JSON list of C-alpha atoms in Angstrom, two decimals:
[
{"chain": "A", "resi": 195, "resn": "MET", "atom": "CA", "xyz": [53.75, -60.33, 52.53]},
{"chain": "A", "resi": 196, "resn": "ILE", "atom": "CA", "xyz": [51.58, -58.67, 49.88]},
{"chain": "A", "resi": 197, "resn": "LYS", "atom": "CA", "xyz": [48.12, -59.21, 48.43]},
{"chain": "A", "resi": 198, "resn": "VAL", "atom": "CA", "xyz": [47.33, -58.91, 44.75]},
{"chain": "A", "resi": 199, "resn": "LEU", "atom": "CA", "xyz": [43.74, -58.12, 43.81]},
{"chain": "A", "resi": 200, "resn": "ILE", "atom": "CA", "xyz": [42.81, -59.07, 40.24]},
{"chain": "A", "resi": 201, "resn": "GLN", "atom": "CA", "xyz": [39.44, -58.15, 38.74]},
{"chain": "A", "resi": 202, "resn": "ARG", "atom": "CA", "xyz": [38.16, -59.70, 35.52]},
{"chain": "A", "resi": 203, "resn": "ASP", "atom": "CA", "xyz": [34.86, -59.15, 33.71]},
{"chain": "A", "resi": 204, "resn": "ILE", "atom": "CA", "xyz": [33.80, -62.20, 31.71]},
{"chain": "A", "resi": 205, "resn": "ALA", "atom": "CA", "xyz": [31.76, -62.03, 28.51]},
{"chain": "A", "resi": 206, "resn": "GLU", "atom": "CA", "xyz": [28.23, -63.45, 28.78]},
{"chain": "A", "resi": 207, "resn": "THR", "atom": "CA", "xyz": [28.02, -67.27, 28.41]},
{"chain": "A", "resi": 208, "resn": "LEU", "atom": "CA", "xyz": [31.82, -67.73, 28.65]},
{"chain": "A", "resi": 209, "resn": "GLU", "atom": "CA", "xyz": [31.97, -68.52, 32.35]},
{"chain": "A", "resi": 210, "resn": "ALA", "atom": "CA", "xyz": [32.84, -72.23, 31.85]},
{"chain": "A", "resi": 211, "resn": "PRO", "atom": "CA", "xyz": [35.85, -71.61, 29.56]},
{"chain": "A", "resi": 212, "resn": "TYR", "atom": "CA", "xyz": [36.99, -68.87, 31.95]},
{"chain": "A", "resi": 213, "resn": "GLU", "atom": "CA", "xyz": [36.87, -71.24, 34.92]},
{"chain": "A", "resi": 214, "resn": "GLN", "atom": "CA", "xyz": [38.94, -73.84, 33.05]},
{"chain": "A", "resi": 215, "resn": "ILE", "atom": "CA", "xyz": [41.66, -71.32, 32.24]},
{"chain": "A", "resi": 216, "resn": "ALA", "atom": "CA", "xyz": [41.53, -69.85, 35.76]},
{"chain": "A", "resi": 217, "resn": "ARG", "atom": "CA", "xyz": [42.14, -73.29, 37.28]},
{"chain": "A", "resi": 218, "resn": "ARG", "atom": "CA", "xyz": [45.11, -73.81, 34.97]},
{"chain": "A", "resi": 219, "resn": "VAL", "atom": "CA", "xyz": [46.56, -70.40, 35.92]},
{"chain": "A", "resi": 220, "resn": "LEU", "atom": "CA", "xyz": [46.13, -71.12, 39.63]},
{"chain": "A", "resi": 221, "resn": "SER", "atom": "CA", "xyz": [47.88, -74.49, 39.26]},
{"chain": "A", "resi": 222, "resn": "ALA", "atom": "CA", "xyz": [50.82, -72.77, 37.59]},
{"chain": "A", "resi": 223, "resn": "ALA", "atom": "CA", "xyz": [50.91, -69.93, 40.16]},
{"chain": "A", "resi": 224, "resn": "ILE", "atom": "CA", "xyz": [51.01, -72.42, 43.03]},
{"chain": "A", "resi": 225, "resn": "GLN", "atom": "CA", "xyz": [54.29, -73.73, 41.62]},
{"chain": "A", "resi": 226, "resn": "SER", "atom": "CA", "xyz": [55.80, -70.24, 41.45]},
{"chain": "A", "resi": 227, "resn": "PRO", "atom": "CA", "xyz": [58.28, -69.36, 44.24]},
{"chain": "A", "resi": 228, "resn": "GLY", "atom": "CA", "xyz": [56.73, -67.03, 46.80]},
{"chain": "A", "resi": 229, "resn": "PHE", "atom": "CA", "xyz": [53.10, -68.02, 46.21]},
{"chain": "A", "resi": 230, "resn": "ILE", "atom": "CA", "xyz": [51.25, -68.38, 49.52]},
{"chain": "A", "resi": 231, "resn": "SER", "atom": "CA", "xyz": [47.54, -68.64, 48.73]},
{"chain": "A", "resi": 232, "resn": "GLY", "atom": "CA", "xyz": [44.78, -67.63, 46.35]},
{"chain": "A", "resi": 233, "resn": "GLU", "atom": "CA", "xyz": [41.02, -67.17, 46.54]},
{"chain": "A", "resi": 234, "resn": "SER", "atom": "CA", "xyz": [38.45, -66.50, 43.83]},
{"chain": "A", "resi": 235, "resn": "PHE", "atom": "CA", "xyz": [35.21, -64.61, 44.32]},
{"chain": "A", "resi": 236, "resn": "ARG", "atom": "CA", "xyz": [32.16, -63.79, 42.20]},
{"chain": "A", "resi": 237, "resn": "ASP", "atom": "CA", "xyz": [30.63, -60.33, 42.55]},
{"chain": "A", "resi": 238, "resn": "ILE", "atom": "CA", "xyz": [27.10, -60.76, 43.96]},
{"chain": "A", "resi": 239, "resn": "ASP", "atom": "CA", "xyz": [25.81, -57.76, 41.98]},
{"chain": "A", "resi": 240, "resn": "ASN", "atom": "CA", "xyz": [27.67, -58.68, 38.77]},
{"chain": "A", "resi": 241, "resn": "PRO", "atom": "CA", "xyz": [27.94, -62.49, 38.43]},
{"chain": "A", "resi": 242, "resn": "ASN", "atom": "CA", "xyz": [30.25, -62.17, 35.40]},
{"chain": "A", "resi": 243, "resn": "ARG", "atom": "CA", "xyz": [32.84, -60.30, 37.47]},
{"chain": "A", "resi": 244, "resn": "ARG", "atom": "CA", "xyz": [35.53, -62.35, 39.17]},
{"chain": "A", "resi": 245, "resn": "VAL", "atom": "CA", "xyz": [37.82, -61.01, 41.86]},
{"chain": "A", "resi": 246, "resn": "ILE", "atom": "CA", "xyz": [40.93, -62.98, 42.71]},
{"chain": "A", "resi": 247, "resn": "MET", "atom": "CA", "xyz": [42.92, -62.32, 45.88]},
{"chain": "A", "resi": 248, "resn": "VAL", "atom": "CA", "xyz": [46.42, -63.81, 45.84]},
{"chain": "A", "resi": 249, "resn": "THR", "atom": "CA", "xyz": [48.94, -63.66, 48.67]},
{"chain": "A", "resi": 250, "resn": "TRP", "atom": "CA", "xyz": [52.66, -63.58, 47.81]},
{"chain": "A", "resi": 251, "resn": "GLN", "atom": "CA", "xyz": [55.68, -63.55, 50.10]},
{"chain": "A", "resi": 252, "resn": "ASN", "atom": "CA", "xyz": [56.86, -60.24, 48.65]},
{"chain": "A", "resi": 253, "resn": "ILE", "atom": "CA", "xyz": [56.58, -57.91, 45.66]},
{"chain": "A", "resi": 254, "resn": "HIS", "atom": "CA", "xyz": [59.50, -59.61, 43.92]},
{"chain": "A", "resi": 255, "resn": "SER", "atom": "CA", "xyz": [57.70, -62.98, 43.97]},
{"chain": "A", "resi": 256, "resn": "TRP", "atom": "CA", "xyz": [54.63, -61.39, 42.39]},
{"chain": "A", "resi": 257, "resn": "GLN", "atom": "CA", "xyz": [56.65, -59.51, 39.79]},
{"chain": "A", "resi": 258, "resn": "ARG", "atom": "CA", "xyz": [58.51, -62.69, 38.81]},
{"chain": "A", "resi": 259, "resn": "TRP", "atom": "CA", "xyz": [55.17, -64.51, 38.33]},
{"chain": "A", "resi": 260, "resn": "GLU", "atom": "CA", "xyz": [53.57, -61.54, 36.59]},
{"chain": "A", "resi": 261, "resn": "ALA", "atom": "CA", "xyz": [56.42, -61.41, 34.04]},
{"chain": "A", "resi": 262, "resn": "SER", "atom": "CA", "xyz": [56.62, -65.20, 33.59]},
{"chain": "A", "resi": 263, "resn": "GLU", "atom": "CA", "xyz": [55.88, -66.90, 30.30]},
{"chain": "A", "resi": 264, "resn": "GLY", "atom": "CA", "xyz": [53.30, -69.08, 32.06]},
{"chain": "A", "resi": 265, "resn": "ARG", "atom": "CA", "xyz": [51.25, -66.11, 33.20]},
{"chain": "A", "resi": 266, "resn": "ARG", "atom": "CA", "xyz": [51.61, -64.22, 29.92]},
{"chain": "A", "resi": 267, "resn": "SER", "atom": "CA", "xyz": [50.40, -67.29, 28.03]},
{"chain": "A", "resi": 268, "resn": "ALA", "atom": "CA", "xyz": [47.41, -67.67, 30.35]},
{"chain": "A", "resi": 269, "resn": "ILE", "atom": "CA", "xyz": [46.47, -64.02, 30.02]},
{"chain": "A", "resi": 270, "resn": "SER", "atom": "CA", "xyz": [46.46, -64.37, 26.24]},
{"chain": "A", "resi": 271, "resn": "ASP", "atom": "CA", "xyz": [44.05, -67.32, 26.67]},
{"chain": "A", "resi": 272, "resn": "PHE", "atom": "CA", "xyz": [41.76, -65.03, 28.68]},
{"chain": "A", "resi": 273, "resn": "ALA", "atom": "CA", "xyz": [41.72, -62.31, 26.00]},
{"chain": "A", "resi": 274, "resn": "PRO", "atom": "CA", "xyz": [38.73, -63.58, 23.94]},
{"chain": "A", "resi": 275, "resn": "ILE", "atom": "CA", "xyz": [36.75, -64.30, 27.12]},
{"chain": "A", "resi": 276, "resn": "LEU", "atom": "CA", "xyz": [37.14, -60.98, 28.94]},
{"chain": "A", "resi": 277, "resn": "LEU", "atom": "CA", "xyz": [35.18, -57.82, 28.20]},
{"chain": "A", "resi": 278, "resn": "GLU", "atom": "CA", "xyz": [38.23, -55.68, 29.01]},
{"chain": "A", "resi": 279, "resn": "GLU", "atom": "CA", "xyz": [41.76, -56.09, 30.34]},
{"chain": "A", "resi": 280, "resn": "GLU", "atom": "CA", "xyz": [42.06, -57.39, 33.87]},
{"chain": "A", "resi": 281, "resn": "ARG", "atom": "CA", "xyz": [42.67, -54.82, 36.58]},
{"chain": "A", "resi": 282, "resn": "ILE", "atom": "CA", "xyz": [45.43, -55.48, 39.09]},
{"chain": "A", "resi": 283, "resn": "THR", "atom": "CA", "xyz": [45.96, -53.80, 42.46]},
{"chain": "A", "resi": 284, "resn": "VAL", "atom": "CA", "xyz": [48.95, -54.68, 44.61]},
{"chain": "A", "resi": 285, "resn": "LEU", "atom": "CA", "xyz": [48.36, -54.16, 48.34]},
{"chain": "A", "resi": 286, "resn": "GLU", "atom": "CA", "xyz": [50.75, -54.13, 51.28]},
{"chain": "A", "resi": 287, "resn": "PRO", "atom": "CA", "xyz": [49.92, -54.18, 54.97]},
{"chain": "A", "resi": 288, "resn": "LEU", "atom": "CA", "xyz": [50.10, -50.97, 56.97]}
]
């Protein structure tokens, strides 16, 4: 099992469109083989920063989703909303 930490910084006043896209991405990810769970957080000190923690069965499940057309399409929808590219960290248990 692995965790994928995704950090996104949203442009001012674009929180609502971001949330719509994020829900669509989560719905698609849930259907992807190997998806276990996902949680979204807002940074208390930076309310326009979102941190998403997703649990996958293994690295191959994540890589398949990461390379999928569904995810690539969603990321392109995020482009005009984000201040910079999302940052992704893949974590494994010790």
